[in-house]
PDB file of C-alpha atoms in Angstrom:
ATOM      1  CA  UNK A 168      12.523  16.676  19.277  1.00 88.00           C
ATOM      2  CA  UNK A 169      14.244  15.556  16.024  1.00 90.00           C
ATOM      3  CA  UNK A 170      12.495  14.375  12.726  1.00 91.00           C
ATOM      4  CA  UNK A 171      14.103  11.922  10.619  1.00 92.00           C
ATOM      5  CA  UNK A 172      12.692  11.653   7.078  1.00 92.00           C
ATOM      6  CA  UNK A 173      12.896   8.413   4.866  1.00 90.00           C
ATOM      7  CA  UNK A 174      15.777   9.620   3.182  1.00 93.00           C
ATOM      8  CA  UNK A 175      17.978  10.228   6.368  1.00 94.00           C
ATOM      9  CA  UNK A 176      17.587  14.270   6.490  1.00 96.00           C
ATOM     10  CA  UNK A 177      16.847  15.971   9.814  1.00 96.00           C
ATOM     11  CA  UNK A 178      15.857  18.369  11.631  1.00 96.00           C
ATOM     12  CA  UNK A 179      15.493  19.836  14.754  1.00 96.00           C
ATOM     13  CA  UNK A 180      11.905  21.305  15.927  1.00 94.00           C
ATOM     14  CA  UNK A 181      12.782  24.534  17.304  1.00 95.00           C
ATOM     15  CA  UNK A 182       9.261  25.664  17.602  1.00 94.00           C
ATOM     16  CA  UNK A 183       5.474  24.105  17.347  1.00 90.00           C
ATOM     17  CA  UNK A 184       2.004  26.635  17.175  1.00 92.00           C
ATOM     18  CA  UNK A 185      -1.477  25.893  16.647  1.00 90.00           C
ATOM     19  CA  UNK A 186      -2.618  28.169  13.896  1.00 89.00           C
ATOM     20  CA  UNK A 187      -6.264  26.903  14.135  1.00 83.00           C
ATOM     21  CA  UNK A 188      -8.620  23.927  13.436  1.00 80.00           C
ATOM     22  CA  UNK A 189      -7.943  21.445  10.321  1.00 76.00           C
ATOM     23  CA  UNK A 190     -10.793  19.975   8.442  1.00 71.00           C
ATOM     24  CA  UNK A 191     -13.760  20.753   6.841  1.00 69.00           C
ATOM     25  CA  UNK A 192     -17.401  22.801   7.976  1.00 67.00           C
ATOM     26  CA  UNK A 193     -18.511  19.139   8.363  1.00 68.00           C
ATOM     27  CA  UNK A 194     -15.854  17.570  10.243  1.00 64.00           C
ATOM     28  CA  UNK A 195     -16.903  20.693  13.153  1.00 63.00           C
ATOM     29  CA  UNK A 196     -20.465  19.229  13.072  1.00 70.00           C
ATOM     30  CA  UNK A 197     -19.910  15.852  12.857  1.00 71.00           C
ATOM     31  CA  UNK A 198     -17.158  14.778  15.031  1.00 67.00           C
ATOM     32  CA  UNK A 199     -15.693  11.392  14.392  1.00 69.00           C
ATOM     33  CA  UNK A 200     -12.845  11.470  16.516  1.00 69.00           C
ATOM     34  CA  UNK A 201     -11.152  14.270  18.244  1.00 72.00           C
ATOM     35  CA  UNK A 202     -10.072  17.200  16.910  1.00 73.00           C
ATOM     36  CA  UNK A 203      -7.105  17.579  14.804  1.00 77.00           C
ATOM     37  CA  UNK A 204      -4.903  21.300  14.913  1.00 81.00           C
ATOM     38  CA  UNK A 205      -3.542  23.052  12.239  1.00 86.00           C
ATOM     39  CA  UNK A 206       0.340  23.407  13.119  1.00 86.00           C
ATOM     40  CA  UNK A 207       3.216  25.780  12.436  1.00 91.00           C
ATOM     41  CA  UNK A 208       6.209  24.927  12.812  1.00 89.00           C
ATOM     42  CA  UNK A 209      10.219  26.161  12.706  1.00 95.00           C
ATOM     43  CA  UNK A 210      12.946  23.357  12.107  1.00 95.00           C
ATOM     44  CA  UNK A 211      16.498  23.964  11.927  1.00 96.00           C
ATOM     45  CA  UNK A 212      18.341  21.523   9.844  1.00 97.00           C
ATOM     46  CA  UNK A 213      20.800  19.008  11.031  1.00 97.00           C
ATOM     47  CA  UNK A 214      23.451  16.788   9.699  1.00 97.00           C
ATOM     48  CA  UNK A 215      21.994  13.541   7.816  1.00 97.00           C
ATOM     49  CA  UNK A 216      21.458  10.065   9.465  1.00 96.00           C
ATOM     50  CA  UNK A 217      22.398   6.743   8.276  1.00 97.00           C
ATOM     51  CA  UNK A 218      20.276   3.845   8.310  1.00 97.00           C
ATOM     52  CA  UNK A 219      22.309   1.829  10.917  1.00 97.00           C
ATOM     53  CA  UNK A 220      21.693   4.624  13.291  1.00 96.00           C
ATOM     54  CA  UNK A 221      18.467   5.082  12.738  1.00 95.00           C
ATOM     55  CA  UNK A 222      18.095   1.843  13.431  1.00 96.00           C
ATOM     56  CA  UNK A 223      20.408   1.462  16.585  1.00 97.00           C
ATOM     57  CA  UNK A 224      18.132   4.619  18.057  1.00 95.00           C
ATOM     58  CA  UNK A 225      14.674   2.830  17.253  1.00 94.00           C
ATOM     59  CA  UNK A 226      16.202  -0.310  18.733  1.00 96.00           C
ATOM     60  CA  UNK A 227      17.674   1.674  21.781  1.00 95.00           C
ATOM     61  CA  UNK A 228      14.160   3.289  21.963  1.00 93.00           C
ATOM     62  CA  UNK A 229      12.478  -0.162  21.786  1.00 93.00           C
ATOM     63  CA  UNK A 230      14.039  -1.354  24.679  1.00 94.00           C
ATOM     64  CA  UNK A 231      13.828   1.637  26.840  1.00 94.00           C
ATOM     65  CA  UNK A 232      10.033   0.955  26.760  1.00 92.00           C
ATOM     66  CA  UNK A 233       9.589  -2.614  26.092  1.00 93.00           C
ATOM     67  CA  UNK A 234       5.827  -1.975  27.168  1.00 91.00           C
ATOM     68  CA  UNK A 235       4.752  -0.787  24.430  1.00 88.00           C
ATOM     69  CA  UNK A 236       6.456  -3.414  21.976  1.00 87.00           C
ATOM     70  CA  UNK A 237       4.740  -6.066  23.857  1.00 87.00           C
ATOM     71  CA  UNK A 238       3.206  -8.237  27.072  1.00 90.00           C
ATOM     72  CA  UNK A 239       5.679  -8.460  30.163  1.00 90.00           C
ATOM     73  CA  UNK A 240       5.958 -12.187  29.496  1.00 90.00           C
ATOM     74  CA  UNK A 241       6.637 -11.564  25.779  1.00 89.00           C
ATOM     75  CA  UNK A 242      10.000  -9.590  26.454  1.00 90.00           C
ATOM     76  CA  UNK A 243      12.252 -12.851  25.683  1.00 92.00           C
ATOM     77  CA  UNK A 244      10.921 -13.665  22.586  1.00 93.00           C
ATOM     78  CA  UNK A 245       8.905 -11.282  20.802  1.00 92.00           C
ATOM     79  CA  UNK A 246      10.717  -8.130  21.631  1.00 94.00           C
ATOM     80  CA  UNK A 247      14.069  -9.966  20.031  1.00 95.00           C
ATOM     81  CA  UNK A 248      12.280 -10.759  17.367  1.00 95.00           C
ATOM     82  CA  UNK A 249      11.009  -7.157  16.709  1.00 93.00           C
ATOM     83  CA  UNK A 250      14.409  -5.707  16.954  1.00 96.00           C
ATOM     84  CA  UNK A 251      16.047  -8.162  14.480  1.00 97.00           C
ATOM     85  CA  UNK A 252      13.201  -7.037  12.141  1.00 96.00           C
ATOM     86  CA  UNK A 253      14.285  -3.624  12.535  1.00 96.00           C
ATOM     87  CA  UNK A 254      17.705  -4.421  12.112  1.00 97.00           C
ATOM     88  CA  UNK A 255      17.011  -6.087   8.723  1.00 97.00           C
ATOM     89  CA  UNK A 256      15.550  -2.952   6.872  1.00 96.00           C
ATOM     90  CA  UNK A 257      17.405  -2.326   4.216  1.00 97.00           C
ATOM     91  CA  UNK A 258      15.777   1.229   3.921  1.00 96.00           C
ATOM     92  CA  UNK A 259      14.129   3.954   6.741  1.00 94.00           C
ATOM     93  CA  UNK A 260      11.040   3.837   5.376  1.00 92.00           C
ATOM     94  CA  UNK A 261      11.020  -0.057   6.301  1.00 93.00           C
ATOM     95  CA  UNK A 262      11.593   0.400   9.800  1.00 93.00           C
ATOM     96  CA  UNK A 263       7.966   2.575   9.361  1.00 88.00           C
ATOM     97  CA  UNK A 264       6.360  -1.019   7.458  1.00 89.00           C
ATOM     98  CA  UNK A 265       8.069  -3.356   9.631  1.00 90.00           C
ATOM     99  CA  UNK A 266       6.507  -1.412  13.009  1.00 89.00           C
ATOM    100  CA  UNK A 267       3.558   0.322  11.644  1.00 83.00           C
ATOM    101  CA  UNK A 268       4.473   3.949  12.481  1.00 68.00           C
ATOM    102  CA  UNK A 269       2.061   5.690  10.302  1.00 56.00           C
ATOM    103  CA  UNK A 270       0.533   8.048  12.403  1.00 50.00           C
ATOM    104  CA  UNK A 271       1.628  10.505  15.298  1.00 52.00           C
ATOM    105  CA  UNK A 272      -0.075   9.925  18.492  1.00 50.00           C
ATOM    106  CA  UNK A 273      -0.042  12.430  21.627  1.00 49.00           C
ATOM    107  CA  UNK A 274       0.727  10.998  24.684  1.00 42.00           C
TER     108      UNK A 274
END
């Protein structure tokens, strides 16, 4: 897996290791969700990323699994639609606003 920062850096994951339980006493008493891991973990720098590829791979991504960017009967209008947004960042971090990524979700 690669990580791509705002600024274009990246990086490799060469290894990922649960080092324990994050939150609070309270959050282990009250549950209000499920449970979140405290994480190692060893990257290995790469070259930096532009912008147009970063967008070219989200796009590419996008329409490998045009499921999840919306209905089947949606796929000739709004999925265009979402990739020309993503085209017109004019930064990384506004492919992030544009789609909502703010959160990493296990699937």
């Amino acid at each position: 897996m690669e990580l791509i920062d705002s600024e274009g850096r990246r990086w490799v994951v060469r290894s990922v290791r649960r080092t324990g339980r994050a939150g609070s006493l309270l959050s282990l008493l009250l549950p209000l969700g499920p449970a979140q891991s405290r994480i190692e973990h060893e990257l290995e720098p790469l070259a930096p990323t532009s912008l147009a590829e970063v967008q070219a791979r989200v796009c590419e991504g996008m329409k490998s699994h045009p499921d999840f960017w919306c209905e089947d009967d949606e796929r000739d209008t709004v999925l265009p639609a979402r990739l020309a947004e993503v085209n017109a960042t004019a930064t990384i971090a506004g492919i992030h606003e544009v789609l909502g990524l703010d959160s990493f979700h296990a699937y």
